[in-house]
Short mmCIF file of C-alpha atoms in Angstrom, two decimals:
data_model
loop_
_atom_site.label_atom_id
_atom_site.label_comp_id
_atom_site.label_asym_id
_atom_site.label_seq_id
_atom_site.Cartn_x
_atom_site.Cartn_y
_atom_site.Cartn_z
CA MET Q 1 95.95 51.16 50.89
CA THR Q 2 97.75 54.54 51.75
CA PHE Q 3 97.26 55.84 55.27
CA LEU Q 4 97.71 59.61 56.00
CA ALA Q 5 98.65 60.82 59.18
CA VAL Q 6 97.66 64.01 60.20
CA ILE Q 7 99.69 65.86 62.84
CA THR Q 8 98.10 68.74 64.63
CA ILE Q 9 100.59 71.03 66.33
CA VAL Q 10 98.87 73.09 69.13
CA PHE Q 11 100.87 76.33 69.84
CA VAL Q 12 100.36 77.19 73.57
CA LYS Q 13 101.42 80.45 74.69
CA LYS Q 14 103.65 80.79 77.72
CA SER Q 15 102.78 83.07 80.50
CA ALA Q 16 105.10 85.65 81.95
CA VAL Q 17 103.98 86.87 85.33
CA VAL Q 18 105.00 90.51 86.10
CA ILE Q 19 106.09 91.20 89.66
CA GLY Q 20 106.85 94.62 91.08
CA LYS Q 21 106.05 97.33 93.57
CA GLU Q 22 103.61 100.17 92.79
CA SER Q 23 104.98 102.97 90.44
CA THR Q 24 107.57 101.06 88.88
CA GLY Q 25 106.20 101.39 85.43
CA LYS Q 26 105.05 97.75 85.29
CA SER Q 27 101.99 98.66 83.07
CA GLN Q 28 103.75 100.85 80.74
CA LEU Q 29 106.46 98.36 80.15
CA ILE Q 30 103.93 95.56 79.40
CA ALA Q 31 101.93 97.95 77.15
CA ALA Q 32 105.04 98.74 75.21
CA LEU Q 33 106.08 95.02 74.84
CA THR Q 34 102.63 93.86 73.75
CA GLY Q 35 100.87 97.01 72.22
CA GLN Q 36 97.85 95.74 73.88
CA THR Q 37 95.24 96.71 76.52
CA PRO Q 38 94.47 94.38 79.32
CA TYR Q 39 91.74 92.43 80.57
CA SER Q 40 91.34 91.46 84.27
CA ALA Q 41 90.90 88.07 85.80
CA ASN Q 42 91.70 86.10 88.83
CA PHE Q 43 95.07 84.58 88.63
CA ARG Q 44 94.63 80.67 88.40
CA GLY Q 45 91.97 80.30 91.18
CA SER Q 46 93.92 82.52 93.44
CA THR Q 47 92.13 85.57 95.07
CA VAL Q 48 94.64 87.92 93.30
CA THR Q 49 93.02 89.95 90.43
CA CYS Q 50 95.67 90.70 87.56
CA ASP Q 51 95.54 92.66 84.41
CA THR Q 52 96.34 90.31 81.58
CA TYR Q 53 97.97 91.30 78.23
CA GLN Q 54 98.20 89.14 75.05
CA SER Q 55 101.10 89.16 72.61
CA GLU Q 56 101.86 86.75 69.91
CA ALA Q 57 104.10 84.47 71.94
CA TYR Q 58 103.30 85.41 75.59
CA THR Q 59 100.35 85.99 77.97
CA PHE Q 60 101.69 88.85 80.28
CA ILE Q 61 99.98 88.66 83.75
CA ASP Q 62 100.43 91.92 85.53
CA THR Q 63 99.95 91.18 89.19
CA PRO Q 64 98.93 94.21 91.59
CA GLY Q 65 101.59 96.41 92.49
CA ILE Q 66 102.87 95.97 96.02
CA LEU Q 67 101.94 98.92 98.04
CA TYR Q 68 102.02 97.67 101.69
CA ARG Q 69 104.41 95.08 103.29
CA SER Q 70 101.56 92.71 103.66
CA ASP Q 71 101.00 92.71 99.93
CA SER Q 72 104.06 90.55 99.40
CA VAL Q 73 102.21 87.82 101.29
CA THR Q 74 99.36 87.73 98.61
CA THR Q 75 101.78 87.96 95.66
CA LYS Q 76 103.64 84.84 97.06
CA LYS Q 77 100.25 83.02 97.42
CA ALA Q 78 99.82 83.77 93.51
CA LEU Q 79 103.37 82.83 92.79
CA ARG Q 80 102.56 79.41 94.07
CA GLN Q 81 100.24 78.81 91.29
CA LEU Q 82 103.02 78.99 88.63
CA GLN Q 83 103.69 76.24 86.39
CA GLU Q 84 106.97 74.85 85.20
CA ASN Q 85 106.90 76.56 81.91
CA ASP Q 86 106.02 79.99 83.33
CA THR Q 87 108.37 82.88 83.46
CA VAL Q 88 108.67 85.68 86.05
CA LEU Q 89 109.42 89.26 84.88
CA LEU Q 90 110.61 90.98 87.71
CA VAL Q 91 110.53 94.84 87.58
CA VAL Q 92 112.49 97.06 89.76
CA LYS Q 93 113.02 100.88 90.09
CA ALA Q 94 116.31 102.21 89.33
CA THR Q 95 116.05 104.97 91.65
CA ASP Q 96 115.53 102.59 94.80
CA VAL Q 97 117.01 99.39 93.17
CA ASP Q 98 118.77 98.30 96.29
CA ARG Q 99 115.56 98.24 98.43
CA ASP Q 100 113.60 96.75 95.62
CA LEU Q 101 115.83 93.83 95.01
CA ALA Q 102 116.26 93.19 98.70
CA ASP Q 103 112.31 93.14 99.15
CA LEU Q 104 111.28 91.12 95.92
CA LEU Q 105 114.03 88.58 95.39
CA PRO Q 106 112.76 86.36 98.16
CA LEU Q 107 109.51 86.27 96.57
CA VAL Q 108 110.75 84.86 93.43
CA ALA Q 109 113.61 82.64 94.58
CA ASP Q 110 113.99 79.36 92.39
CA LYS Q 111 111.37 80.69 89.90
CA ARG Q 112 112.73 81.25 86.23
CA GLY Q 113 112.81 84.69 84.92
CA ILE Q 114 114.44 87.94 84.01
CA VAL Q 115 114.94 91.31 85.72
CA VAL Q 116 113.98 94.76 84.07
CA ILE Q 117 114.95 97.94 85.82
CA THR Q 118 112.87 100.77 84.91
CA PHE Q 119 113.38 104.54 85.22
CA TRP Q 120 116.86 104.24 84.15
CA ASP Q 121 116.61 107.62 82.69
CA LYS Q 122 116.92 108.91 86.16
CA VAL Q 123 120.41 107.33 86.79
CA PHE Q 124 123.22 108.93 85.24
CA SER Q 125 124.91 106.04 83.13
CA THR Q 126 128.58 105.95 84.26
CA VAL Q 127 131.25 103.44 84.27
CA HIS Q 128 130.19 102.58 87.96
CA THR Q 129 126.41 101.99 87.32
CA GLN Q 130 127.28 99.72 84.22
CA GLN Q 131 129.72 97.75 86.21
CA VAL Q 132 127.22 97.04 88.83
CA ILE Q 133 124.71 95.79 86.17
CA ARG Q 134 127.50 93.68 84.77
CA GLU Q 135 128.24 92.05 88.33
CA TRP Q 136 124.84 91.42 89.03
CA THR Q 137 124.39 89.53 85.53
CA GLU Q 138 127.56 87.59 86.10
CA THR Q 139 126.89 86.60 89.82
CA SER Q 140 123.20 85.70 89.26
CA ASN Q 141 123.19 84.28 85.81
CA LEU Q 142 120.05 86.40 85.21
CA SER Q 143 119.27 88.58 82.09
CA ILE Q 144 118.94 91.98 83.49
CA PHE Q 145 117.77 94.86 81.33
CA THR Q 146 117.94 98.75 82.11
CA VAL Q 147 115.03 100.79 80.30
CA ASP Q 148 112.87 103.78 80.44
CA ALA Q 149 109.51 102.17 80.17
CA ARG Q 150 107.92 105.21 78.72
CA HIS Q 151 110.27 105.18 75.79
CA ILE Q 152 111.45 101.74 75.34
CA THR Q 153 113.28 101.00 71.85
CA THR Q 154 112.59 98.26 69.29
CA GLU Q 155 115.89 96.90 70.19
CA GLN Q 156 115.48 96.83 73.95
CA LYS Q 157 111.66 95.16 73.24
CA ASP Q 158 113.25 92.57 70.98
CA HIS Q 159 115.93 91.57 73.58
CA ILE Q 160 113.48 91.37 76.45
CA LEU Q 161 111.26 89.05 74.57
CA ALA Q 162 114.09 87.10 73.35
CA SER Q 163 115.35 86.52 76.82
CA LEU Q 164 111.83 85.54 78.11
CA GLN Q 165 112.33 82.55 75.61
CA GLU Q 166 115.47 81.29 77.63
CA PRO Q 167 114.94 82.47 81.32
CA HIS Q 168 117.08 81.47 84.16
CA PRO Q 169 116.33 80.54 87.79
CA PHE Q 170 116.50 83.27 90.40
CA PRO Q 171 119.29 82.02 92.78
CA ALA Q 172 117.87 81.35 96.32
CA GLN Q 173 121.19 82.51 98.03
CA TRP Q 174 121.90 85.35 95.71
CA ILE Q 175 122.56 88.65 97.58
CA PRO Q 176 123.46 91.48 95.00
CA THR Q 177 126.24 93.87 95.70
CA ARG Q 178 124.60 97.06 96.79
CA ALA Q 179 124.34 99.69 93.97
CA GLY Q 180 124.96 102.40 96.40
CA TRP Q 181 122.56 104.92 94.67
CA TYR Q 182 119.36 106.29 95.92
CA ILE Q 183 117.54 108.91 93.89
CA GLU Q 184 114.78 111.03 95.41
CA PRO Q 185 112.25 113.07 93.56
CA HIS Q 186 112.06 116.82 94.07
CA PRO Q 187 109.64 117.75 97.07
CA THR Q 188 106.52 119.45 96.37
CA LEU Q 189 103.72 120.86 98.55
CA LEU Q 190 102.49 117.41 98.83
CA GLU Q 191 105.29 116.55 101.33
CA HIS Q 192 104.47 119.62 103.52
CA PRO Q 193 103.95 118.33 107.05
CA ARG Q 194 100.60 120.30 107.50
CA LEU Q 195 99.62 121.46 103.99
CA GLY Q 196 100.31 118.16 102.26
CA SER Q 197 97.31 116.16 103.23
CA LEU Q 198 94.92 119.08 102.72
CA LEU Q 199 96.28 119.60 99.07
CA ALA Q 200 95.96 115.92 98.44
CA ILE Q 201 92.31 116.06 99.49
CA ALA Q 202 91.78 118.83 97.35
CA LEU Q 203 93.38 117.32 94.41
CA LEU Q 204 90.91 114.40 94.52
CA LEU Q 205 87.84 116.29 95.24
CA ILE Q 206 88.37 118.91 92.49
CA PRO Q 207 88.27 116.38 89.50
CA ALA Q 208 85.30 114.70 91.19
CA ILE Q 209 83.55 118.22 91.44
CA ILE Q 210 84.43 119.24 87.87
CA ALA Q 211 83.34 115.66 86.55
CA VAL Q 212 79.99 115.49 88.28
CA TRP Q 213 79.26 119.31 87.38
CA GLY Q 214 80.45 119.19 83.79
CA ALA Q 215 78.26 115.84 83.28
CA ASN Q 216 75.24 117.21 85.02
CA SER Q 217 75.45 120.38 82.83
CA PHE Q 218 75.61 118.32 79.76
CA ALA Q 219 72.79 116.12 80.88
CA THR Q 220 70.54 119.02 81.80
CA LEU Q 221 70.88 120.04 78.11
CA ALA Q 222 70.85 116.70 76.56
CA ASP Q 223 67.99 115.06 78.48
CA PRO Q 224 65.09 116.94 77.12
CA ILE Q 225 66.41 116.34 73.60
CA VAL Q 226 66.64 112.53 74.37
CA GLN Q 227 63.18 112.46 75.95
CA SER Q 228 61.70 114.21 73.00
CA ALA Q 229 63.30 111.92 70.74
CA ILE Q 230 61.79 108.78 72.61
CA ALA Q 231 58.47 110.31 73.17
CA PRO Q 232 57.02 109.16 69.90
CA VAL Q 233 58.14 105.57 70.64
CA ILE Q 234 56.33 105.59 74.17
CA LYS Q 235 52.85 105.80 72.86
CA PRO Q 236 52.83 102.57 70.53
CA LEU Q 237 54.60 100.57 73.23
CA SER Q 238 51.87 101.40 75.78
CA GLN Q 239 49.61 99.06 73.73
CA LEU Q 240 51.77 96.12 74.60
CA PRO Q 241 50.78 93.59 77.15
CA ILE Q 242 51.16 94.87 80.76
CA TRP Q 243 53.98 92.78 81.85
CA LEU Q 244 56.11 93.63 78.73
CA ARG Q 245 55.07 97.35 78.90
CA GLU Q 246 56.26 97.44 82.45
CA ILE Q 247 59.61 96.11 81.35
CA LEU Q 248 60.16 98.61 78.53
CA ILE Q 249 58.53 101.81 79.60
CA GLY Q 250 57.42 101.33 83.14
CA GLN Q 251 58.82 103.13 86.01
CA TYR Q 252 61.96 100.89 85.92
CA GLY Q 253 61.63 100.01 82.21
CA LEU Q 254 64.61 99.76 79.78
CA ILE Q 255 63.62 102.82 77.79
CA THR Q 256 62.66 104.82 81.00
CA MET Q 257 66.06 104.21 82.68
CA SER Q 258 68.36 104.32 79.55
CA PRO Q 259 68.79 108.11 79.49
CA LEU Q 260 69.84 108.03 83.21
CA LEU Q 261 72.48 105.61 82.42
CA PHE Q 262 73.88 107.09 79.26
CA ILE Q 263 73.06 110.77 79.70
CA TRP Q 264 73.63 111.22 83.51
CA ALA Q 265 75.92 108.57 84.59
CA MET Q 266 78.22 107.79 81.57
CA PRO Q 267 79.74 111.31 81.03
CA THR Q 268 80.62 111.40 84.73
CA VAL Q 269 82.50 108.03 84.46
CA ILE Q 270 84.34 109.44 81.22
CA LEU Q 271 85.32 112.89 82.72
CA TYR Q 272 86.54 111.27 85.99
CA ALA Q 273 88.20 108.34 84.18
CA LEU Q 274 90.29 110.84 82.00
CA PHE Q 275 91.36 112.83 85.22
CA LEU Q 276 92.44 109.81 87.01
CA GLY Q 277 94.29 108.55 83.93
CA ALA Q 278 96.20 111.88 84.17
CA TYR Q 279 96.95 111.50 87.70
CA LYS Q 280 98.33 107.96 87.23
CA ALA Q 281 100.32 108.78 84.19
CA SER Q 282 101.88 111.85 85.98
CA GLY Q 283 102.80 109.96 89.17
CA LEU Q 284 100.68 112.44 91.21
CA ILE Q 285 98.42 109.63 92.49
CA GLU Q 286 101.49 108.07 94.33
CA ARG Q 287 102.31 111.41 95.81
CA ILE Q 288 98.66 111.74 97.01
CA THR Q 289 98.68 108.09 98.30
CA ILE Q 290 101.83 108.93 100.56
CA ALA Q 291 100.52 112.23 101.63
CA LEU Q 292 97.18 110.87 102.87
CA ASP Q 293 98.50 107.54 104.33
CA PRO Q 294 98.83 108.91 108.04
CA LEU Q 295 95.25 110.35 107.91
CA LEU Q 296 93.65 107.23 106.32
CA ARG Q 297 95.72 104.38 107.90
CA PRO Q 298 93.58 104.26 111.25
CA PHE Q 299 90.59 103.80 109.00
CA GLY Q 300 92.10 100.99 107.37
CA LEU Q 301 92.33 102.77 103.96
CA SER Q 302 95.10 104.21 101.62
CA GLY Q 303 95.03 107.38 99.47
CA ARG Q 304 94.64 104.95 96.45
CA ASP Q 305 91.46 103.67 98.09
CA LEU Q 306 90.15 107.20 98.70
CA VAL Q 307 90.58 107.86 94.91
CA ARG Q 308 88.30 104.86 94.29
CA VAL Q 309 85.77 106.02 96.96
CA ILE Q 310 85.51 109.30 95.29
CA MET Q 311 85.29 107.86 91.96
CA GLY Q 312 82.19 106.30 93.05
CA MET Q 313 80.54 109.81 93.05
CA GLY Q 314 80.17 109.14 89.26
CA CYS Q 315 79.06 105.50 89.42
CA ASN Q 316 79.72 102.90 92.08
CA VAL Q 317 79.99 99.98 89.63
CA PRO Q 318 83.36 100.94 87.92
CA ALA Q 319 84.60 102.29 91.36
CA VAL Q 320 84.04 98.48 92.75
CA ILE Q 321 85.66 96.87 89.76
CA SER Q 322 88.76 99.12 89.93
CA THR Q 323 89.31 97.93 93.60
CA ARG Q 324 90.99 94.91 91.86
CA ALA Q 325 94.06 96.83 92.11
CA CYS Q 326 94.00 97.70 95.80
CA SER Q 327 96.12 96.40 98.41
CA SER Q 328 94.97 93.05 99.52
CA CYS Q 329 94.44 94.14 103.19
CA SER Q 330 92.23 97.07 102.39
CA ARG Q 331 90.12 95.96 99.27
CA GLY Q 332 87.04 94.72 101.25
CA THR Q 333 87.21 97.85 103.42
CA CYS Q 334 87.21 100.00 100.16
CA ILE Q 335 84.40 98.15 98.67
CA SER Q 336 82.45 98.73 101.86
CA ALA Q 337 83.25 102.42 101.76
CA ILE Q 338 82.12 102.76 98.17
CA ALA Q 339 78.72 100.90 98.87
CA PHE Q 340 78.20 103.11 102.11
CA GLY Q 341 79.55 106.44 101.43
CA SER Q 342 80.08 107.10 97.77
CA ALA Q 343 76.98 109.07 96.83
CA CYS Q 344 76.81 108.38 93.08
CA SER Q 345 75.54 110.72 90.44
CA TYR Q 346 72.06 109.49 90.89
CA GLN Q 347 71.92 109.64 94.55
CA LEU Q 348 73.67 113.06 94.70
CA GLY Q 349 71.43 114.58 92.05
CA ALA Q 350 68.38 113.22 93.85
CA THR Q 351 69.65 114.42 97.24
CA LEU Q 352 70.10 117.94 95.83
CA GLY Q 353 66.67 117.73 94.17
CA VAL Q 354 65.00 116.91 97.44
CA PHE Q 355 66.81 119.58 99.41
CA SER Q 356 65.91 122.10 96.63
CA ALA Q 357 62.14 121.13 96.48
CA ALA Q 358 61.95 121.55 100.21
CA LYS Q 359 63.59 124.94 99.84
CA LEU Q 360 66.37 123.88 102.22
CA PRO Q 361 69.56 123.66 99.93
CA TYR Q 362 71.81 124.27 102.74
CA LEU Q 363 71.12 120.76 103.86
CA ILE Q 364 73.65 119.63 101.52
CA ILE Q 365 76.44 120.63 103.89
CA PRO Q 366 75.52 118.96 107.06
CA TYR Q 367 74.45 115.79 104.90
CA LEU Q 368 77.87 115.66 103.18
CA LEU Q 369 79.75 116.02 106.67
CA TYR Q 370 77.61 113.47 108.27
CA LEU Q 371 78.03 111.10 105.38
CA THR Q 372 81.83 111.57 105.50
CA ALA Q 373 82.07 111.13 109.13
CA THR Q 374 79.87 108.04 109.49
CA THR Q 375 81.64 106.60 106.64
CA LEU Q 376 85.02 106.84 108.21
CA ILE Q 377 83.58 105.54 111.65
CA TYR Q 378 82.02 102.56 109.46
CA THR Q 379 85.44 101.75 107.89
CA TYR Q 380 87.37 101.99 111.17
CA ILE Q 381 85.04 99.53 112.74
CA ILE Q 382 85.19 97.06 109.78
CA SER Q 383 88.73 97.37 108.67
CA SER Q 384 91.32 94.54 109.41
CA PRO Q 385 94.10 95.15 111.97
CA THR Q 386 96.49 94.52 109.24
CA ALA Q 387 95.35 97.55 106.99
CA LYS Q 388 95.41 99.78 110.33
CA SER Q 389 98.92 98.71 111.53
CA ASN Q 390 101.96 100.71 111.63
CA GLN Q 391 103.99 97.42 111.26
CA ASN Q 392 102.51 97.34 107.88
CA PRO Q 393 104.25 100.17 106.08
CA LEU Q 394 104.01 101.53 102.65
CA VAL Q 395 106.86 100.58 100.37
CA ILE Q 396 106.62 103.35 97.98
CA GLU Q 397 107.92 106.15 100.37
CA GLY Q 398 109.65 108.99 98.36
CA ARG Q 399 109.50 106.98 94.93
CA ALA Q 400 107.05 108.97 92.81
CA PHE Q 401 108.70 111.29 89.93
CA LEU Q 402 106.21 113.63 88.65
CA GLU Q 403 106.09 113.51 84.65
CA PHE Q 404 104.12 115.32 82.08
CA PRO Q 405 101.40 112.86 81.09
CA HIS Q 406 101.27 111.91 77.49
CA SER Q 407 97.75 111.80 75.95
CA SER Q 408 98.41 107.89 74.74
CA VAL Q 409 99.10 106.91 78.41
CA ILE Q 410 96.17 109.03 79.68
CA TRP Q 411 93.80 107.32 77.45
CA ARG Q 412 95.35 103.89 78.14
CA GLU Q 413 94.64 104.39 81.77
CA ALA Q 414 91.03 105.79 81.19
CA LYS Q 415 89.92 103.33 78.54
CA SER Q 416 90.29 100.61 81.24
CA THR Q 417 87.77 102.31 83.52
CA ILE Q 418 85.31 103.20 80.66
CA ASN Q 419 85.38 99.42 79.34
CA GLN Q 420 84.69 98.35 82.72
CA PHE Q 421 81.57 100.74 82.67
CA LEU Q 422 80.51 99.76 79.29
CA PHE Q 423 80.99 95.82 79.51
CA ASN Q 424 80.34 95.28 83.08
CA ALA Q 425 78.42 97.97 84.50
CA ILE Q 426 75.70 98.33 81.73
CA PRO Q 427 74.77 94.67 81.31
CA ILE Q 428 74.35 94.23 84.94
CA PHE Q 429 72.29 97.69 84.83
CA LEU Q 430 69.97 96.33 82.21
CA VAL Q 431 69.41 93.07 83.89
CA ILE Q 432 68.53 94.73 87.23
CA THR Q 433 66.05 97.06 85.38
CA VAL Q 434 64.07 94.00 84.22
CA ILE Q 435 64.04 92.44 87.43
CA ALA Q 436 62.91 95.74 89.07
CA SER Q 437 60.16 96.20 86.51
CA VAL Q 438 58.87 92.59 87.14
CA LEU Q 439 58.94 93.09 91.02
CA ASN Q 440 57.04 96.51 90.57
CA TRP Q 441 54.51 94.75 88.06
CA LEU Q 442 53.81 91.96 90.65
CA GLY Q 443 53.53 94.73 93.50
CA THR Q 444 56.44 93.42 95.69
CA ILE Q 445 57.92 96.77 95.92
CA ALA Q 446 54.66 98.37 97.39
CA ALA Q 447 54.27 95.49 99.51
CA LEU Q 448 57.77 95.69 101.06
CA ALA Q 449 56.99 99.40 101.64
CA ASN Q 450 54.09 98.37 103.47
CA ILE Q 451 55.92 96.06 105.56
CA ILE Q 452 58.21 98.66 106.79
CA ASN Q 453 55.59 101.47 107.31
CA PRO Q 454 55.39 100.73 111.08
CA LEU Q 455 59.13 100.89 111.49
CA MET Q 456 59.33 104.43 110.19
CA GLY Q 457 58.29 105.83 113.56
CA LEU Q 458 61.46 104.69 115.15
CA PHE Q 459 63.25 107.10 112.83
CA ASN Q 460 60.85 109.95 113.72
CA LEU Q 461 59.62 109.73 110.18
CA PRO Q 462 56.05 109.51 108.75
CA THR Q 463 54.99 106.29 107.07
CA GLU Q 464 55.08 107.92 103.69
CA ALA Q 465 58.71 107.66 103.99
CA SER Q 466 58.88 104.03 103.43
CA LEU Q 467 58.36 103.93 99.82
CA PRO Q 468 61.31 106.19 98.69
CA ILE Q 469 63.61 104.14 101.18
CA VAL Q 470 62.49 100.92 99.62
CA LEU Q 471 63.01 102.39 96.01
CA ALA Q 472 66.40 103.96 96.85
CA SER Q 473 67.50 100.22 97.67
CA ILE Q 474 66.87 99.40 93.96
CA ARG Q 475 68.07 102.59 92.45
CA LYS Q 476 69.29 105.56 94.38
CA ASP Q 477 67.37 108.17 92.69
CA GLY Q 478 64.32 106.54 94.15
CA LEU Q 479 64.69 108.93 97.01
CA LEU Q 480 63.32 111.62 94.66
CA LEU Q 481 59.89 110.55 95.96
CA PHE Q 482 60.87 112.70 99.17
CA ALA Q 483 60.40 115.79 96.90
CA GLU Q 484 56.72 115.15 96.42
CA PRO Q 485 54.94 118.05 97.85
CA GLU Q 486 52.56 116.18 100.28
CA THR Q 487 55.44 114.40 101.69
CA LEU Q 488 57.54 117.38 102.05
CA ALA Q 489 54.50 119.19 103.67
CA MET Q 490 54.69 116.90 106.81
CA LEU Q 491 58.39 116.74 107.12
CA THR Q 492 60.75 119.13 109.38
CA PRO Q 493 64.16 120.00 107.90
CA LEU Q 494 65.66 117.36 110.51
CA GLN Q 495 63.21 114.55 109.02
CA VAL Q 496 64.16 115.64 105.43
CA LEU Q 497 67.78 115.28 106.41
CA THR Q 498 67.23 111.90 108.14
CA GLY Q 499 65.06 110.51 105.50
CA VAL Q 500 67.54 111.26 102.75
CA TYR Q 501 70.46 109.96 104.69
CA LEU Q 502 68.72 106.67 105.69
CA ALA Q 503 67.54 106.10 102.03
CA GLY Q 504 71.12 106.77 100.70
CA VAL Q 505 72.96 104.43 102.85
CA LEU Q 506 70.59 101.59 104.12
CA LEU Q 507 71.54 99.49 101.23
CA PRO Q 508 73.62 99.54 98.05
CA CYS Q 509 71.70 99.78 94.82
CA LEU Q 510 71.08 96.46 93.18
CA VAL Q 511 73.45 96.97 90.33
CA THR Q 512 76.36 97.62 92.93
CA LEU Q 513 75.31 94.85 94.97
CA LEU Q 514 75.34 92.36 92.13
CA THR Q 515 78.84 93.76 90.91
CA ILE Q 516 80.21 93.30 94.50
CA THR Q 517 78.86 89.73 94.34
CA ARG Q 518 80.67 88.88 91.21
CA GLU Q 519 83.97 90.70 92.17
CA GLN Q 520 84.01 89.08 95.70
CA SER Q 521 81.51 86.30 96.61
CA LEU Q 522 78.09 85.89 97.69
CA ARG Q 523 79.13 85.43 101.30
CA PHE Q 524 81.11 88.93 101.23
CA ALA Q 525 78.08 90.42 99.59
CA LEU Q 526 75.74 89.28 102.30
CA LEU Q 527 77.93 90.28 105.13
CA LEU Q 528 78.35 93.61 103.54
CA LEU Q 529 74.55 94.13 103.53
CA SER Q 530 74.19 93.12 107.10
CA ARG Q 531 77.05 95.36 108.35
CA GLN Q 532 75.97 98.32 106.13
CA ALA Q 533 72.13 97.97 107.09
CA ILE Q 534 73.12 97.92 110.81
CA ALA Q 535 75.34 100.80 110.65
CA ALA Q 536 72.94 102.73 108.56
CA ILE Q 537 70.14 102.13 111.06
CA PHE Q 538 72.39 103.08 114.04
CA PHE Q 539 73.68 106.37 112.27
CA SER Q 540 70.13 107.36 111.29
CA LEU Q 541 68.61 106.75 114.72
CA LEU Q 542 71.66 108.93 115.97
CA LEU Q 543 70.61 111.60 113.51
CA ALA Q 544 66.91 111.59 114.12
CA TRP Q 545 66.97 111.61 117.82
CA GLY Q 546 70.32 113.31 118.36
CA GLY Q 547 69.36 115.98 116.09
CA LEU Q 548 66.38 116.78 118.37
CA LEU Q 549 68.34 117.01 121.47
CA ILE Q 550 70.72 119.49 119.80
CA LYS Q 551 67.65 121.62 118.74
#
C-alpha cells in the first residue's frame, strides 16, 4: 500500500507598518510601492484606524500621520500590537530630517524595519549629504533610502521591497549625527499674521460653496427627469400590500428617497472630494491647517478637522468616516462638530426652502452665523484639555511644500472619499429608509410628534412645529414641513428661525448616528446624542426668548 503525503504550504503575508508625521508623503510612497488603493480598519484591536494597502508579498498598514505631539502616544499604543515578524517602514522628510528622526526614533526603538527619506528632490545632493546618509547607515546598521515619493523609480521600489525582507532593529541608543540642513518652503499669504487665517477660511469655504451650488444646479435639472422616469413605476407598486408599499414608495420609501441620495447628495460628495483631493495633493491642506491652528485650538479643533466639518455640508456620513485620519485628541470633537453644525445638502436645501417659502430669504444669514457660533461654543465645552493645550504643539510647522497636483493623485485621494460614500453611506441609508418606513406605517413617528406637542411652548413655538422636528431627526429635509402654508401663517420670523434651527441641530439624522456608532462605539454615540440634545435645547431657548428681548 502506498501512502501519499499531501503538504500544503500556506503563504502568509508579512505586515509593514508605516510610521511618519503628516505631510511626509507616506500615502504616495505606499501607493507607488503597491499600485493599490487602501481600505480602512482598526489596527489589531487598537483604537487607531489605519489605511491598509495590499501587495503580493506585504500588507502595508499606513498609520495616521502624526499631527500633534500627543499623537505619538497613540502611535506608540498601536506599535505595541506589532508581532515578531512585522516590519516598520519609518518615513521622514528630508527637509526637516533631524527633527523627524529625533521625534520618531524613540517610537520604533528595538523594532525591526527600514527608513525612507522623502522629498529628497528638495535637497541638493552633495558630497556632504551623501556622506551623512552613509554614516547613518553604518552607525545604525539600518537600510536607509532617499526618494522623491511622487516620482519613485522602479530600481528604488525594488530595493525598498527587497530590504523589507531583511529588516534590522532600530538601535535603542542610536543618536544620529545631525545633518545640519533645514529647508523651508517659500512663504505665501497663508503665512501672513493677519490675512492668513481669513484666506484659509475662504479657501475652505469656496470649494464647499461651489460643490453645493454646482450639485444643486445639476439636481434641479436632473430631478424632474428622474421623477418622470420613475412615475410609471409608482402606480403598479401602489397595488402592493400596505407595509410593502410603505417601504417602497411611502414617505420614506426606497424609491421615494433614492433620487435624494443619488441626484442631490452624491454630486456634492464627488465635487467636494475632487476639490479636497487637489488640496491634499498640492500640499495646500497642510498650509491651511497651520494657518488656522491659532484660531481653532481654543475650540479643540485643527484646520484639518475644519476641512471635515465643511465636508459635512455635502453629506455627514463620508465626513464622519474621514475623521479616521484626524488627530487622536480631536477626533471625537470633530465628529461632534459634524453632527451638530455641518448642515448637509439635505438640511441646507430644506432650510433655504423654508426661508424662501416664508418670504424671509435674509434669515439664512443670521441662521448660518448662529449655527457657526453655537457650534464653536459647543466644541469648546466638550473638547479635551489636550486638544486645546498649547503644550501639545503641531509638529508640521513650516513643512508643507506647494506642488502642482497631478490628476492621478487627485483621483486617488478623491476615490477614497467616494468609495466611503458608495460602500458605507449608501447601505446605511437604505437600511434607515426601511426602518423609517416601518415606523411611519406603525404610526410611531406621529405618536412621537404628539408626545412632544406640549413641549413646543417652551420654545415659543406652536404645537404644529413638533412633526417637522421629529422628522428632521430621521432625515434632515423633514424640516421642510415648516414650509406648509398653514404652518407658516402662524409663525413670526423669529419662530421660523428658531424652529428651523432646533429641527436641524436637536439630533443627528439616523444615517449619521448609525455611522458614528459604527465608527466609534454605542457608548460614544449615546453620549453624543445626550450632549447634542442638551446643547441644542439650550441654544434654541436662548434664540427663542433672547430674540424677543432684542426685539
